[in-house]
Short mmCIF file of C-alpha atoms in Angstrom, two decimals:
data_model
loop_
_atom_site.label_atom_id
_atom_site.label_comp_id
_atom_site.label_asym_id
_atom_site.label_seq_id
_atom_site.Cartn_x
_atom_site.Cartn_y
_atom_site.Cartn_z
CA MET J 191 85.30 89.10 87.86
CA THR J 192 86.42 91.64 85.16
CA VAL J 193 90.14 91.27 87.01
CA GLU J 194 92.42 88.55 86.11
CA TYR J 195 93.64 88.11 89.70
CA LYS J 196 96.96 85.26 90.01
CA PRO J 197 97.02 83.08 92.53
CA TYR J 198 99.41 82.89 95.72
CA PRO J 199 102.88 80.92 94.54
CA PRO J 200 103.20 77.67 96.49
CA SER J 201 106.47 79.39 98.30
CA PHE J 202 104.31 82.67 99.33
CA TYR J 203 103.50 80.70 103.04
CA HIS J 204 106.92 79.82 103.47
CA LEU J 205 107.72 83.49 103.16
CA ASP J 206 105.23 85.00 104.71
CA GLN J 207 106.33 82.88 107.31
CA LEU J 208 110.24 83.84 106.73
CA LYS J 209 108.68 86.87 107.03
CA SER J 210 106.66 86.90 110.65
CA LEU J 211 110.42 85.44 111.78
CA THR J 212 112.80 87.75 111.25
CA ARG J 213 110.70 90.73 112.07
CA PHE J 214 109.66 89.15 115.25
CA ARG J 215 113.48 88.31 115.75
CA SER J 216 114.45 91.94 114.83
CA SER J 217 111.74 93.34 118.15
CA LEU J 218 112.95 90.61 120.33
CA VAL J 219 116.68 91.78 119.11
CA ARG J 220 115.61 95.63 120.49
CA GLN J 221 114.20 94.75 123.37
CA ARG J 222 117.64 92.80 124.35
CA SER J 223 119.72 95.79 123.63
CA ARG J 224 116.64 97.55 125.87
CA GLN J 225 117.60 95.58 128.90
CA LEU J 226 121.62 96.94 128.22
CA VAL J 227 121.20 100.61 128.17
CA GLU J 228 118.96 100.06 131.01
CA LEU J 229 121.70 98.01 132.80
CA THR J 230 124.61 100.68 132.55
CA ASN J 231 121.96 103.47 133.20
CA VAL J 232 122.09 101.11 136.55
CA LEU J 233 126.02 100.99 136.52
CA ASP J 234 126.65 104.63 136.25
CA LYS J 235 124.90 105.19 139.29
CA MET J 236 127.10 101.76 141.54
CA PHE J 237 130.22 101.16 139.20
CA PRO J 238 130.98 103.67 136.89
CA GLU J 239 134.25 102.01 136.34
CA PHE J 240 132.21 98.79 135.20
CA LYS J 241 131.75 99.04 131.53
CA PRO J 242 134.50 102.24 130.44
CA PHE J 243 137.16 98.99 132.01
CA PHE J 244 135.50 96.93 128.87
CA LYS J 245 135.27 99.74 126.58
CA GLY J 246 132.01 100.47 126.87
CA LYS J 247 130.60 96.59 125.66
CA PHE J 248 129.29 93.64 127.94
CA SER J 249 130.32 90.89 126.62
CA ALA J 250 130.48 87.61 127.65
CA THR J 251 132.89 87.84 130.29
CA ALA J 252 131.19 91.38 131.74
CA LEU J 253 128.20 89.17 131.99
CA TYR J 254 129.03 86.63 133.63
CA ILE J 255 130.91 88.72 136.68
CA LEU J 256 127.99 90.73 136.55
CA ASP J 257 125.47 87.80 137.13
CA HIS J 258 127.73 86.41 140.03
CA TYR J 259 129.13 89.27 141.96
CA GLN J 260 126.76 92.22 141.19
CA SER J 261 128.94 94.85 143.55
CA PRO J 262 131.36 96.76 143.46
CA GLU J 263 131.82 95.16 147.10
CA ARG J 264 131.62 91.31 146.59
CA ILE J 265 133.90 92.39 143.22
CA ALA J 266 136.70 93.33 144.97
CA SER J 267 136.05 90.30 147.09
CA MET J 268 137.15 88.29 144.61
CA ASN J 269 140.17 85.06 144.73
CA THR J 270 141.91 83.80 142.34
CA ARG J 271 139.55 80.61 142.18
CA SER J 272 137.26 83.44 140.66
CA TYR J 273 139.67 83.71 137.68
CA GLU J 274 140.14 80.51 136.89
CA PRO J 275 136.53 80.43 135.16
CA LEU J 276 136.98 83.84 133.64
CA ARG J 277 139.41 82.86 132.13
CA LYS J 278 137.51 80.42 130.11
CA ILE J 279 134.61 82.18 129.32
CA SER J 280 137.07 84.80 128.02
CA ARG J 281 138.98 82.14 126.20
CA GLY J 282 142.47 83.49 127.89
CA HIS J 283 141.39 87.13 127.16
CA PHE J 284 140.77 88.46 130.34
CA SER J 285 144.32 88.07 132.35
CA LEU J 286 145.19 88.23 135.59
CA ASN J 287 146.78 91.69 135.31
CA ASP J 288 143.21 92.93 134.53
CA PHE J 289 141.42 90.25 136.62
CA VAL J 290 144.02 92.58 139.97
CA LYS J 291 143.36 96.30 138.17
CA LEU J 292 138.73 95.19 137.78
CA LYS J 293 139.48 94.47 141.21
CA THR J 294 141.53 97.31 141.81
CA LEU J 295 138.43 99.26 140.50
CA ALA J 296 135.89 97.36 142.35
CA LYS J 297 137.77 98.82 145.75
CA ASN J 298 138.10 102.48 144.83
CA THR J 299 134.45 102.86 142.53
CA VAL J 300 132.60 106.25 143.43
CA GLY J 301 129.99 104.37 142.86
CA CYS J 302 126.21 103.70 145.38
CA THR J 303 125.77 100.11 145.84
CA THR J 304 121.53 99.85 147.48
CA GLY J 305 119.56 97.35 147.48
CA PHE J 306 117.16 98.20 144.77
CA LEU J 307 119.71 99.10 142.39
CA LEU J 308 120.94 95.73 143.10
CA GLN J 309 117.88 93.46 142.63
CA GLU J 310 117.22 96.52 139.65
CA MET J 311 120.72 94.80 138.38
CA SER J 312 119.50 90.93 139.12
CA ILE J 313 116.07 91.32 137.31
CA LEU J 314 117.13 93.21 134.41
CA LEU J 315 120.47 90.41 133.72
CA GLU J 316 117.13 87.32 133.76
CA LEU J 317 115.30 89.52 131.30
CA TYR J 318 118.30 89.89 128.89
CA THR J 319 118.53 85.82 129.83
CA GLN J 320 115.56 84.94 128.19
CA LEU J 321 115.73 87.38 124.92
CA ASP J 322 118.84 86.24 125.08
CA ALA J 323 118.07 82.07 124.67
CA LYS J 324 114.53 82.68 122.37
CA VAL J 325 116.37 85.13 120.31
CA GLU J 326 118.69 82.10 119.78
CA GLU J 327 115.43 80.17 119.00
CA LEU J 328 114.89 82.60 116.33
CA ASP J 329 117.91 82.20 115.07
CA ASP J 330 118.18 78.58 114.30
CA GLN J 331 114.62 77.88 113.12
CA ILE J 332 115.51 81.28 110.42
CA GLU J 333 118.57 78.84 109.40
CA GLU J 334 116.56 75.77 108.93
CA CYS J 335 113.77 77.22 107.17
CA VAL J 336 116.42 79.33 104.81
CA HIS J 337 118.15 76.44 104.19
CA GLY J 338 115.58 74.89 102.85
CA ILE J 339 114.68 76.47 100.60
CA ASP J 340 118.52 77.30 100.25
CA PRO J 341 118.46 80.03 97.62
CA PRO J 342 120.55 81.23 95.32
CA MET J 343 122.02 84.17 97.26
CA LEU J 344 123.42 82.37 100.07
CA SER J 345 126.23 81.46 97.57
CA ILE J 346 127.63 84.40 98.50
CA PRO J 347 130.06 85.23 100.20
CA GLY J 348 129.34 87.26 102.98
CA VAL J 349 125.54 86.90 103.38
CA GLY J 350 124.44 84.58 106.51
CA ALA J 351 120.72 83.44 106.49
CA SER J 352 119.61 86.05 108.58
CA SER J 353 120.46 88.74 106.10
CA THR J 354 118.97 86.39 103.53
CA ALA J 355 115.73 85.59 105.42
CA VAL J 356 115.20 89.28 105.47
CA ILE J 357 116.04 90.35 102.07
CA LEU J 358 113.65 86.88 100.85
CA SER J 359 111.04 87.91 103.10
CA GLU J 360 110.82 91.36 102.62
CA TYR J 361 111.15 91.46 98.13
CA GLY J 362 108.72 87.67 98.01
CA ASP J 363 108.00 87.09 94.06
CA PHE J 364 111.32 88.35 92.58
CA SER J 365 110.18 87.91 89.42
CA LYS J 366 107.85 90.60 90.10
CA PHE J 367 110.45 92.78 89.70
CA LYS J 368 111.41 93.86 86.38
CA ASN J 369 115.57 95.30 86.64
CA PRO J 370 116.97 95.92 89.63
CA SER J 371 116.22 99.58 90.04
CA LYS J 372 112.64 98.64 90.59
CA MET J 373 114.34 96.47 93.45
CA LEU J 374 116.03 99.41 95.23
CA ALA J 375 113.34 101.47 94.92
CA PHE J 376 111.89 98.74 96.47
CA ALA J 377 114.28 98.89 99.48
CA GLY J 378 114.07 103.41 99.35
CA LEU J 379 118.00 102.51 98.45
CA GLU J 380 117.27 104.69 95.04
CA PRO J 381 118.99 108.49 95.39
CA GLY J 382 116.33 111.19 96.08
CA TYR J 383 115.49 113.21 92.37
CA PHE J 384 114.71 117.11 93.00
CA GLN J 385 113.31 119.35 90.33
CA SER J 386 113.26 123.00 90.66
CA GLY J 387 112.42 124.96 87.13
CA GLN J 388 114.95 124.43 85.08
CA SER J 389 116.96 123.13 87.69
CA GLU J 390 117.52 119.14 88.58
CA SER J 391 119.86 117.39 91.13
CA THR J 392 120.17 114.62 93.65
CA GLY J 393 120.44 113.68 96.83
CA HIS J 394 120.85 111.55 99.42
CA MET J 395 118.90 107.82 99.56
CA VAL J 396 115.01 108.30 100.36
CA LYS J 397 115.26 105.25 102.69
CA HIS J 398 111.07 104.52 101.69
CA GLY J 399 109.98 100.87 101.76
CA SER J 400 111.17 98.95 104.94
CA PRO J 401 113.90 99.41 107.38
CA HIS J 402 113.64 95.85 107.70
CA LEU J 403 115.33 95.19 104.28
CA ARG J 404 117.47 97.60 104.16
CA CYS J 405 119.04 97.43 107.08
CA ALA J 406 119.98 93.56 106.36
CA LEU J 407 121.02 94.89 103.06
CA LEU J 408 123.09 97.31 104.62
CA ASN J 409 124.61 94.97 107.24
CA CYS J 410 126.38 92.45 104.58
CA CYS J 411 127.75 95.48 103.78
CA LEU J 412 130.67 95.35 105.65
CA PRO J 413 131.45 91.15 106.10
CA LEU J 414 131.37 91.31 101.77
CA VAL J 415 134.14 94.06 101.75
CA SER J 416 135.73 91.45 104.03
CA ASN J 417 135.34 88.34 101.92
CA GLU J 418 134.97 88.88 98.42
CA PRO J 419 137.87 90.91 97.03
CA ILE J 420 135.52 91.58 93.92
CA PHE J 421 133.32 94.01 96.36
CA ALA J 422 136.57 95.00 98.05
CA GLU J 423 137.93 96.65 95.19
CA PHE J 424 134.48 98.14 94.49
CA TYR J 425 134.24 99.95 97.87
CA ALA J 426 138.28 100.86 97.43
CA LYS J 427 137.44 102.34 94.03
CA LYS J 428 134.10 104.17 95.60
CA ARG J 429 136.35 105.94 99.00
CA ALA J 430 139.25 106.83 96.11
CA GLU J 431 136.57 109.34 93.96
CA GLY J 432 136.36 110.84 97.66
CA LYS J 433 133.46 108.47 99.66
CA THR J 434 132.39 108.72 102.66
CA HIS J 435 132.98 105.51 104.79
CA GLN J 436 129.14 104.64 104.75
CA VAL J 437 127.95 106.76 101.07
CA ALA J 438 131.03 103.68 99.92
CA MET J 439 128.66 101.50 101.59
CA THR J 440 125.25 102.21 99.84
CA HIS J 441 127.04 101.84 97.00
CA VAL J 442 127.97 98.39 97.93
CA ALA J 443 124.40 96.79 99.09
CA LYS J 444 123.18 98.52 95.34
CA LYS J 445 126.11 96.46 93.53
CA LEU J 446 124.88 93.58 96.24
CA LEU J 447 120.95 94.06 95.15
CA ARG J 448 122.24 93.99 91.45
CA VAL J 449 124.53 90.11 91.96
CA ILE J 450 121.48 89.50 93.83
CA PHE J 451 118.11 89.94 91.46
CA THR J 452 120.77 88.30 88.65
CA LEU J 453 121.31 85.45 90.95
CA GLN J 454 117.52 85.25 92.01
CA THR J 455 116.30 85.65 89.17
CA LYS J 456 118.65 83.09 86.89
CA ASN J 457 118.33 80.36 89.52
CA ILE J 458 122.45 80.73 89.41
CA PRO J 459 125.03 80.43 92.64
CA TYR J 460 127.55 83.64 92.71
CA ASP J 461 130.75 83.35 90.89
CA PRO J 462 132.40 85.97 90.96
CA ALA J 463 134.05 85.49 87.70
CA LEU J 464 131.10 87.09 84.82
CA ILE J 465 130.62 89.95 87.93
CA ARG J 466 131.89 92.99 86.28
#
């Protein structure tokens, strides 16, 4: 009774729900990525030339081929009728020349196909498809929730609904932070401080706080630099100072966080003319 406790604001419950959604989505994405790692292990034994042919990525075309043909023998026996669905899925990027090259690789592969590997691949593809569908469902819920709140930070070019959801839910009420420096410390983006005797120095960022928040802020930087000239100039300036790409992106994240603090606390939309 001697402590003046404050009740939770009404927005707390919405943000708490949003936090659960974003963290659960992050968990599903990690599980989905794990299925692709396991799928790579199977392909290394059965058809090691497949993934390098697709430049190390599991594109929609690559996943369609694995789901419908699976074994190198069946891929090698694909006919011209098999090409049309692949052309449509790839939107014309998977050319007829690529189709012929893939068939040749499948025919001359050094891999070994077994019934167990085919079964393992089928299970992994099924799990990946299920997880991907659930991630899309959560994305729709998160986007609907964020647009319902309509925070000012959503007006920043390059900052999407998913990143906004993580930043909103992890920080909660922005009014509890006195200044942007407190928000940097909460995200673990401030530089480390070292003191020994008469010497003082700063080092790498401390990486304290929520890794979900830090990851969301850093993920915003690349599209932000690509879409917003103000941040592109700031990034170029840091690179000209001799900063590495990753360090320059960290500075962009710090600048972004200062902008977000101003927008959220003053409840104003993004205006590049007001940024210094």
